[in-house]
XYZ file of C-alpha atoms in Angstrom:
614
model
C 87.907 121.843 93.898
C 85.976 119.102 91.324
C 87.328 116.117 91.305
C 89.213 114.410 87.898
C 91.582 111.621 87.739
C 93.745 112.777 84.993
C 95.213 110.909 81.825
C 99.278 111.814 81.292
C 101.002 108.378 79.521
C 102.087 109.990 76.399
C 101.057 113.270 77.643
C 103.638 115.877 77.812
C 104.469 117.949 80.919
C 106.660 119.940 82.483
C 108.408 120.267 86.232
C 110.528 123.334 86.183
C 113.019 122.617 89.181
C 115.614 120.227 90.146
C 115.576 119.237 94.290
C 114.260 117.228 96.088
C 109.762 117.909 95.605
C 110.649 118.472 92.107
C 111.951 114.756 92.116
C 108.861 113.553 93.873
C 106.671 115.610 91.455
C 108.436 113.684 88.335
C 108.443 110.286 89.939
C 104.661 110.272 89.994
C 104.366 111.844 86.714
C 105.948 108.922 85.432
C 104.258 106.083 87.055
C 101.365 107.854 85.446
C 103.076 107.314 81.960
C 104.201 110.765 80.913
C 106.845 112.608 79.646
C 107.572 114.859 81.599
C 110.845 116.923 80.413
C 112.541 118.485 83.853
C 113.989 122.501 83.698
C 116.498 123.653 86.456
C 120.427 124.875 86.678
C 121.328 122.477 89.187
C 119.453 120.062 89.193
C 119.659 116.638 92.207
C 122.151 113.768 91.178
C 118.522 111.550 90.866
C 117.084 113.601 88.335
C 120.445 113.815 86.009
C 120.377 109.999 86.624
C 116.985 110.159 85.310
C 118.245 111.677 81.991
C 121.608 110.015 81.383
C 119.123 106.692 81.506
C 116.303 108.823 79.135
C 113.314 108.462 81.578
C 113.359 112.053 81.523
C 114.183 115.104 79.299
C 116.561 117.311 80.743
C 116.865 121.057 80.686
C 120.136 121.779 82.333
C 119.550 125.782 83.044
C 117.112 128.687 84.864
C 113.491 128.894 83.493
C 112.264 130.977 80.079
C 108.778 133.071 78.622
C 107.471 130.626 77.015
C 108.641 126.547 78.102
C 105.396 125.860 78.929
C 104.072 125.648 75.429
C 102.516 122.363 74.452
C 102.167 120.817 78.103
C 99.789 119.634 79.107
C 101.437 119.338 82.714
C 103.056 122.052 85.335
C 104.781 122.154 88.109
C 106.885 123.898 89.588
C 109.063 123.772 92.636
C 112.079 126.259 92.179
C 111.924 127.160 95.930
C 112.288 131.305 94.203
C 108.451 132.940 94.670
C 108.919 134.793 92.167
C 110.410 132.223 89.603
C 107.108 130.046 90.261
C 105.223 132.676 89.742
C 106.841 133.788 86.520
C 105.022 129.435 85.999
C 102.543 130.168 86.858
C 101.120 133.278 85.398
C 102.601 132.167 82.589
C 100.391 128.611 82.108
C 96.986 130.199 83.019
C 97.657 133.111 79.904
C 98.399 129.999 77.706
C 95.790 127.573 79.591
C 97.118 124.629 80.734
C 96.763 123.261 84.502
C 99.740 123.908 86.873
C 100.528 123.389 90.356
C 102.875 125.601 92.529
C 104.739 123.170 95.869
C 103.288 124.144 98.511
C 101.662 127.385 97.665
C 97.825 127.007 97.456
C 97.342 130.153 96.442
C 99.144 129.314 93.028
C 97.037 126.472 92.255
C 95.151 126.448 89.388
C 94.568 121.796 90.399
C 96.040 120.129 93.577
C 97.127 117.059 94.601
C 95.515 114.850 96.977
C 96.999 112.127 98.908
C 96.803 108.832 96.922
C 96.835 105.407 98.502
C 97.197 102.980 95.957
C 97.488 99.693 95.362
C 97.998 98.118 92.552
C 95.247 99.739 90.186
C 93.175 100.414 93.127
C 93.714 104.185 94.417
C 91.691 106.433 96.784
C 92.661 109.849 96.879
C 91.970 112.833 99.696
C 91.842 116.241 99.375
C 90.875 119.527 101.373
C 91.026 122.214 98.616
C 94.391 123.498 100.507
C 92.720 124.129 102.586
C 93.800 122.397 105.638
C 96.960 119.482 104.456
C 98.014 118.355 107.831
C 94.016 116.572 107.192
C 95.166 114.735 104.429
C 98.494 113.462 105.439
C 96.937 112.148 108.488
C 94.228 110.437 107.211
C 96.396 108.715 104.071
C 98.605 107.984 107.172
C 95.000 105.939 108.925
C 94.386 104.123 105.016
C 97.582 103.438 104.632
C 97.769 101.482 107.646
C 94.120 99.799 107.526
C 95.065 98.998 103.463
C 97.077 96.187 103.217
C 98.731 95.233 100.742
C 96.371 92.517 99.524
C 94.375 94.986 98.372
C 96.465 95.266 95.269
C 95.523 91.251 94.530
C 92.238 91.667 95.112
C 90.962 94.671 92.185
C 92.996 92.251 89.748
C 90.403 89.466 91.194
C 87.971 91.882 91.204
C 89.245 93.454 87.412
C 88.598 89.217 85.716
C 85.433 88.387 87.769
C 83.992 92.033 85.902
C 85.453 90.600 82.635
C 83.738 87.424 83.249
C 80.212 88.636 84.091
C 80.016 90.988 81.397
C 81.345 88.039 78.747
C 77.856 85.850 80.135
C 75.409 88.906 78.491
C 73.319 88.854 81.548
C 70.461 91.454 81.892
C 72.557 94.348 84.563
C 70.125 93.261 87.210
C 71.517 90.427 87.589
C 75.757 91.295 87.192
C 75.158 94.080 89.928
C 74.189 91.079 91.828
C 76.762 88.683 90.575
C 78.988 91.814 91.387
C 77.503 92.484 95.179
C 78.007 89.031 96.645
C 81.921 89.201 94.828
C 82.055 92.129 97.224
C 80.090 91.223 99.619
C 81.694 87.832 100.355
C 86.064 89.123 100.192
C 85.570 92.358 102.038
C 84.821 92.515 105.968
C 83.323 96.711 105.692
C 84.613 96.783 109.299
C 88.119 96.282 109.530
C 88.702 97.412 105.581
C 89.773 93.804 104.527
C 90.103 91.862 101.992
C 91.040 88.136 100.190
C 91.412 86.465 97.342
C 88.314 84.747 96.305
C 88.775 81.104 95.231
C 88.301 79.985 91.936
C 85.623 77.163 93.126
C 83.806 80.861 95.277
C 84.364 83.125 92.672
C 82.928 80.191 90.340
C 79.644 79.714 92.541
C 79.449 83.294 92.603
C 78.221 83.638 88.965
C 76.651 80.931 88.679
C 74.136 82.917 90.773
C 71.610 79.662 91.451
C 69.804 81.509 93.866
C 68.369 84.465 91.744
C 66.811 81.551 89.485
C 69.217 83.025 86.026
C 69.696 81.274 82.816
C 72.631 80.899 83.188
C 74.543 81.887 79.047
C 77.606 78.430 79.476
C 80.764 78.147 81.650
C 84.451 80.125 80.552
C 85.700 76.589 79.441
C 88.531 75.423 81.930
C 91.142 76.303 79.903
C 90.713 79.465 80.437
C 89.318 80.093 83.923
C 92.273 77.398 85.650
C 95.423 75.752 83.908
C 95.894 72.237 82.771
C 98.585 69.944 82.491
C 100.545 71.170 79.459
C 104.317 70.891 77.906
C 106.063 74.233 77.819
C 105.210 76.014 74.672
C 107.701 78.257 73.551
C 106.786 81.877 74.771
C 106.590 80.088 78.435
C 108.291 81.911 81.142
C 109.718 80.022 84.525
C 108.844 80.370 87.913
C 112.054 80.566 90.226
C 111.060 79.263 94.033
C 113.489 81.416 95.923
C 114.054 81.164 99.704
C 114.149 84.839 100.694
C 115.863 83.472 103.896
C 114.605 83.862 107.484
C 114.433 87.679 107.512
C 117.807 90.084 107.888
C 118.296 91.164 104.479
C 121.714 90.549 104.498
C 121.222 86.588 104.382
C 119.463 86.192 100.606
C 121.624 83.987 98.436
C 122.950 85.584 95.764
C 121.240 83.567 93.539
C 118.639 84.485 95.652
C 119.372 87.661 94.283
C 120.753 87.342 90.873
C 116.831 86.186 90.417
C 114.847 89.049 91.629
C 117.383 90.775 89.830
C 116.495 89.559 86.181
C 112.754 89.252 87.395
C 109.494 90.019 85.657
C 107.529 89.414 88.466
C 107.957 88.690 91.897
C 105.459 86.896 93.971
C 105.885 87.518 97.895
C 104.901 86.134 101.211
C 104.449 89.812 104.095
C 107.594 87.319 105.424
C 109.741 87.872 102.457
C 109.448 91.303 102.277
C 112.951 93.044 104.216
C 114.192 90.486 101.353
C 113.194 92.017 98.912
C 116.566 93.742 96.603
C 116.175 97.635 97.307
C 117.511 98.707 93.863
C 115.309 96.130 91.926
C 114.551 98.148 88.745
C 110.969 98.892 88.243
C 109.838 97.709 85.343
C 109.661 94.090 88.148
C 105.954 93.313 88.683
C 105.184 93.662 92.874
C 102.407 91.427 93.620
C 102.190 90.517 97.346
C 99.913 87.593 98.884
C 99.861 88.666 102.210
C 100.748 85.451 103.688
C 100.627 85.635 107.804
C 99.508 82.774 110.433
C 95.720 81.962 110.095
C 95.305 85.040 107.365
C 95.997 84.676 103.615
C 94.022 87.287 102.065
C 95.326 85.435 98.691
C 94.708 81.883 98.657
C 97.580 79.486 97.871
C 95.392 77.737 95.364
C 94.989 81.072 93.695
C 98.817 81.975 94.411
C 99.751 78.955 92.082
C 96.937 79.767 89.583
C 98.903 83.672 89.879
C 101.843 80.882 89.456
C 100.953 80.090 85.887
C 99.349 82.991 83.954
C 102.367 85.430 84.749
C 104.262 82.166 83.857
C 102.160 81.608 80.079
C 102.670 84.902 79.865
C 106.414 84.466 79.262
C 107.482 86.205 81.732
C 110.523 84.986 84.382
C 107.990 84.715 88.157
C 110.626 85.023 91.679
C 108.126 82.635 93.866
C 109.924 84.892 96.835
C 109.214 83.370 99.856
C 110.604 83.902 103.444
C 113.141 81.643 105.117
C 113.633 78.089 102.490
C 110.654 76.706 99.775
C 111.216 73.607 100.941
C 110.944 74.347 104.661
C 107.271 74.582 106.315
C 107.370 76.983 103.150
C 104.254 75.193 101.153
C 106.991 75.269 98.159
C 106.747 71.645 97.402
C 102.939 71.752 96.535
C 104.214 74.529 94.433
C 106.377 73.294 92.743
C 103.789 70.164 91.838
C 101.302 72.999 90.226
C 103.377 73.888 87.801
C 104.670 70.122 87.270
C 101.075 70.533 86.735
C 100.054 73.278 84.634
C 103.690 72.051 82.653
C 106.039 75.019 84.003
C 109.605 74.426 83.932
C 110.492 75.375 87.035
C 113.959 76.435 89.406
C 114.577 75.584 93.321
C 117.203 78.394 94.506
C 116.930 77.216 98.593
C 118.218 79.417 101.528
C 118.856 79.804 104.463
C 115.749 78.272 107.035
C 115.293 80.392 110.123
C 115.006 76.884 111.908
C 118.186 77.011 111.871
C 119.449 81.066 111.803
C 117.375 81.951 114.239
C 118.659 80.263 116.840
C 122.217 81.642 115.819
C 121.263 85.022 116.164
C 119.919 84.501 119.666
C 122.843 82.460 120.700
C 122.202 78.611 120.506
C 124.023 76.876 118.285
C 121.370 74.104 116.981
C 124.714 71.669 118.288
C 127.509 71.169 119.546
C 129.533 68.072 120.269
C 128.494 66.411 123.531
C 125.964 68.037 123.992
C 123.090 67.476 120.655
C 123.963 65.510 118.312
C 120.531 65.385 116.402
C 118.394 67.915 115.067
C 114.180 67.732 114.431
C 112.474 70.690 113.075
C 108.555 70.150 113.486
C 105.689 72.445 112.513
C 104.032 73.341 116.056
C 100.440 72.284 114.952
C 101.164 68.825 114.671
C 100.844 69.225 118.425
C 96.956 69.824 118.685
C 95.487 67.417 116.527
C 93.507 65.128 118.012
C 93.825 62.087 115.267
C 96.714 61.557 113.550
C 99.839 64.538 114.349
C 103.566 62.899 112.669
C 105.113 64.176 115.803
C 106.617 61.177 117.690
C 105.923 63.337 121.455
C 107.521 60.534 122.717
C 110.310 59.749 120.810
C 111.536 63.335 120.482
C 110.952 63.999 124.751
C 113.833 60.477 125.161
C 116.297 61.855 122.862
C 118.621 63.893 125.159
C 121.121 64.179 122.170
C 118.180 66.256 120.300
C 117.469 70.538 120.017
C 113.683 70.499 119.145
C 113.450 73.652 116.591
C 109.251 74.191 116.716
C 107.830 76.076 113.390
C 104.610 77.965 113.755
C 105.054 77.389 117.588
C 103.729 81.409 119.478
C 99.341 79.443 119.409
C 100.940 75.482 119.923
C 103.858 76.294 122.482
C 101.532 75.074 125.648
C 100.153 71.696 123.684
C 103.975 70.902 122.908
C 105.498 71.813 125.712
C 102.606 69.698 127.788
C 103.095 67.040 125.454
C 106.773 66.224 125.786
C 106.771 66.796 129.423
C 104.167 63.716 129.707
C 106.474 62.101 127.734
C 108.878 62.660 130.294
C 111.309 65.284 129.153
C 113.239 66.602 131.951
C 110.712 70.290 132.606
C 114.431 71.984 133.548
C 115.602 71.550 129.882
C 116.591 74.695 128.574
C 114.200 76.008 126.277
C 113.297 79.307 123.822
C 111.499 81.199 121.862
C 112.082 83.765 119.420
C 110.716 86.488 117.809
C 110.775 87.143 113.527
C 114.685 86.271 115.026
C 117.363 87.948 112.544
C 115.627 91.092 111.794
C 115.067 94.236 113.897
C 112.943 93.003 115.294
C 113.516 90.059 116.578
C 112.538 88.887 120.185
C 113.855 86.646 122.269
C 112.254 84.637 125.799
C 114.942 81.988 127.979
C 113.312 79.415 130.395
C 113.499 76.001 132.094
C 110.781 74.311 129.098
C 108.012 74.723 131.708
C 108.225 77.531 132.379
C 108.920 78.814 128.590
C 104.798 79.269 127.436
C 104.312 81.439 130.773
C 107.261 83.825 129.884
C 106.441 84.048 126.210
C 102.571 85.619 127.203
C 104.134 87.014 129.433
C 106.383 89.032 127.224
C 103.740 89.171 124.601
C 105.642 87.517 121.460
C 103.837 87.030 118.664
C 104.295 85.357 115.515
C 106.364 84.529 113.942
C 108.647 83.421 116.555
C 109.406 79.758 116.721
C 110.639 78.279 119.840
C 114.216 75.868 120.347
C 114.376 73.360 123.452
C 117.569 71.656 124.431
C 120.560 71.186 126.569
C 122.796 73.866 123.790
C 119.907 77.109 124.219
C 122.393 77.280 127.640
C 124.756 78.741 125.597
C 122.992 81.537 123.975
C 123.875 83.667 128.041
C 127.358 84.232 127.044
C 126.890 83.405 123.277
C 124.116 85.929 122.302
C 126.486 88.105 120.319
C 123.713 90.060 118.326
C 121.437 91.481 121.821
C 125.662 92.679 122.261
C 125.934 95.439 119.760
C 125.211 99.228 120.324
C 122.264 100.280 117.501
C 120.590 96.073 117.907
C 116.696 96.996 117.007
C 117.827 99.685 115.427
C 116.205 100.046 111.783
C 117.859 103.672 110.191
C 116.786 104.444 106.559
C 118.773 106.777 104.985
C 119.372 106.982 100.758
C 121.486 106.078 98.088
C 124.537 105.460 97.232
C 124.799 104.255 101.692
C 128.858 104.492 100.972
C 130.261 103.703 104.646
C 127.172 105.288 106.154
C 125.206 101.821 105.759
C 128.951 99.566 106.453
C 129.036 101.278 110.831
C 125.817 100.768 110.898
C 125.379 97.318 110.284
C 128.760 96.410 111.671
C 126.963 97.879 114.924
C 124.260 95.965 114.896
C 122.371 98.398 113.016
C 119.023 97.168 109.682
C 120.261 99.933 106.897
C 117.989 100.462 105.035
C 119.185 102.554 101.697
C 116.694 104.284 99.243
C 117.685 105.351 95.685
C 116.458 108.896 94.665
C 113.396 108.382 93.365
C 111.334 105.899 96.052
C 110.340 102.369 94.003
C 107.757 100.345 94.627
C 109.895 97.519 96.028
C 112.240 99.954 98.714
C 108.542 100.582 100.003
C 107.706 97.535 100.230
C 111.236 97.358 102.283
C 109.854 99.744 104.532
C 106.410 98.920 105.466
C 108.251 94.931 106.420
C 109.114 95.813 109.803
C 109.282 99.701 112.446
C 111.113 102.275 111.019
C 113.412 103.805 113.617
C 115.322 106.160 112.671
C 115.787 108.157 109.836
C 119.839 110.326 108.043
C 119.141 113.266 106.036
C 122.306 114.271 104.518
C 120.884 116.936 102.156
C 117.749 119.360 102.232
C 116.830 117.729 98.437
C 116.596 114.212 100.932
C 114.583 115.760 103.218
C 112.041 116.609 100.040
C 112.363 113.126 98.542
C 111.435 111.307 101.671
C 109.190 113.997 103.297
C 106.075 112.214 102.122
C 107.939 108.720 102.450
C 106.575 109.278 106.498
C 102.799 108.290 106.378
C 104.547 104.832 105.770
C 102.543 102.090 108.585
C 106.318 101.458 109.564
C 107.034 105.146 110.232
C 107.378 104.981 114.385
C 106.163 108.023 115.527
C 108.979 107.357 117.966
C 111.477 107.714 115.181
C 114.116 109.724 115.480
C 115.623 112.546 112.424
C 119.335 112.810 111.939
C 120.723 115.085 110.145
C 124.361 116.265 108.446
C 124.561 120.702 108.965
C 121.835 123.161 109.768
C 120.418 123.931 106.538
C 120.034 120.199 106.933
C 117.518 119.741 110.063
C 116.232 123.479 109.639
C 115.009 121.861 106.252
C 113.331 119.265 108.265
C 112.047 121.659 110.961
C 110.202 123.649 108.480
C 107.995 120.315 106.933
C 107.620 119.492 110.464
C 110.065 115.859 110.986
C 109.418 114.056 114.211
C 112.682 114.673 116.718
C 115.306 115.867 114.848
C 118.664 115.406 115.659
C 121.640 118.420 114.691
C 125.379 116.656 113.140
C 128.023 118.426 111.747
C 127.571 118.936 108.163
C 131.494 116.888 107.730
C 130.427 113.784 110.268
C 131.497 110.577 109.770
C 129.803 107.763 110.049
C 131.448 105.960 113.135
C 129.575 110.546 115.205
C 125.928 109.004 113.793
C 126.865 105.692 115.393
C 127.716 107.047 118.562
C 125.070 110.019 118.497
C 122.136 106.871 118.007
C 123.996 104.815 120.882
C 124.045 107.769 123.016
C 120.392 108.644 123.201
C 119.094 104.729 122.288
C 118.611 102.546 125.561
C 119.149 98.832 125.537
C 117.625 95.985 127.950
C 120.871 93.467 128.606
C 120.647 90.105 127.865
C 120.032 87.634 130.246
C 122.707 85.904 131.643
C 121.239 82.780 133.299
C 117.819 81.143 132.080
C 114.575 81.874 132.892
C 114.936 85.898 132.381
C 114.478 87.834 128.832
C 116.052 89.555 126.643
C 116.172 91.510 123.078
C 114.606 94.226 121.782
C 111.307 95.909 124.443
C 111.283 92.726 125.477
C 109.499 92.252 129.431
């Protein structure tokens, strides 16, 4: 096999077949700009919808000899080997490359397993000899190459253009490329980061090489400066995604996402991306997480300005509320400096919502009449800390909510106890609050650091300290629902299935077919614990999505009917549970609940609760 990358943009390609496998081929071709014709007597609804939208040409009929004429690529995916053989034979006779799904003997080319991060593509192939290997290698690469590689490859492209503009000798160009790569890529961890503008300038300067460089780019070319917005300037919406539960995204936030030309999102905001986001919307994952910012803040600011100056409507989607420990104020100031119009769309902040999902009211008449929201990092500052821990410790009628508190919890508790806080004050640590991955540990404040450590709680998490935490033993409504902790993938339209799952405590993830880039980001945000397959076409359409990093090896497969279950078994889906073809949503909920073990919430402080809590 000779590996190549084909340019199919604007070229005519044929897909014969109307099921889930055909849909996957169509989706891949459309993503690369091909002109796609589908021939199928009974196409699945998703293909019909693409045809109505004018995105493909659909001919509702059986394949006819000669249909391959004038095509650049031909795919056969009918499920009938004789028809597939005819398609391949015609394509071979016409000198056209052809691929027959799941039949290596009837292929003049094979499709590699791909991992795509923006313009960066990694392909794995075995020449058809061992497809199980390529799938597993793809799964490995999907997990190792994070979303930051998309922004990194864009930064690399801009860096190359600037190096080429300076007209350096080839050897000096290569040295600068070596520097860029060495400084931004960790070869051991296979992680990347976007360099700051200042770092890029240092890479370009190459002073140690002793080279006389051409004049650097003008400041306005590489950076942004204060200026009045021109007629083509777009709008940046600083949108709060809420605390994690996708249902807590505000109506205006959702509207702005659906109207956007580009969305710049943080890792913790990924769960709130609308699953029906139009395919035209650019997605820029800037990957911020605890102690690791692969895209520096100043480069995020520059990205927002660059996109807006291109005339685009931009959504900056941030976890929680943009102006509550979200650096939204800093981003707004950068936009003002650059002369870019912006708006703020507030949201539910995790400091209020996460305690509510843990059964903790942050205020309660006669118990807590004040709420103080702090960043726990202030506890580790030796000089100039802005939090008066002594005043907080002396207030028995207040609730303290601390963000970014996992690594700083011990320091916070030490300062509060030293200032006189009662060691028996109720307290809790909440990990991934409001989501299917929520875990909660409750204990007396003096014991909370040890309890949280034993439970293995990790960021993102916040702590709550105050008398109202004691109400969680009675008010923990979220943890008592039968399917809490379950995250179930199903195809759209979800109808009553999603509503029934959600009311039982599960998080439904209804994805439209073909699966969009936004849906893949949402799937990747948290572990998928199960999948509802309602037809054999669902099996074929979602089969490759099991390579997604979030797909748990313990995920259950719920199939409606013997045909669907049979197709899932043939394709190697795990943990298949067959339900009657006419099963209703209530039957699914009962079936899942019967197979899910749940740890009951703690009745008194000092225990721990939540899915997987120790």
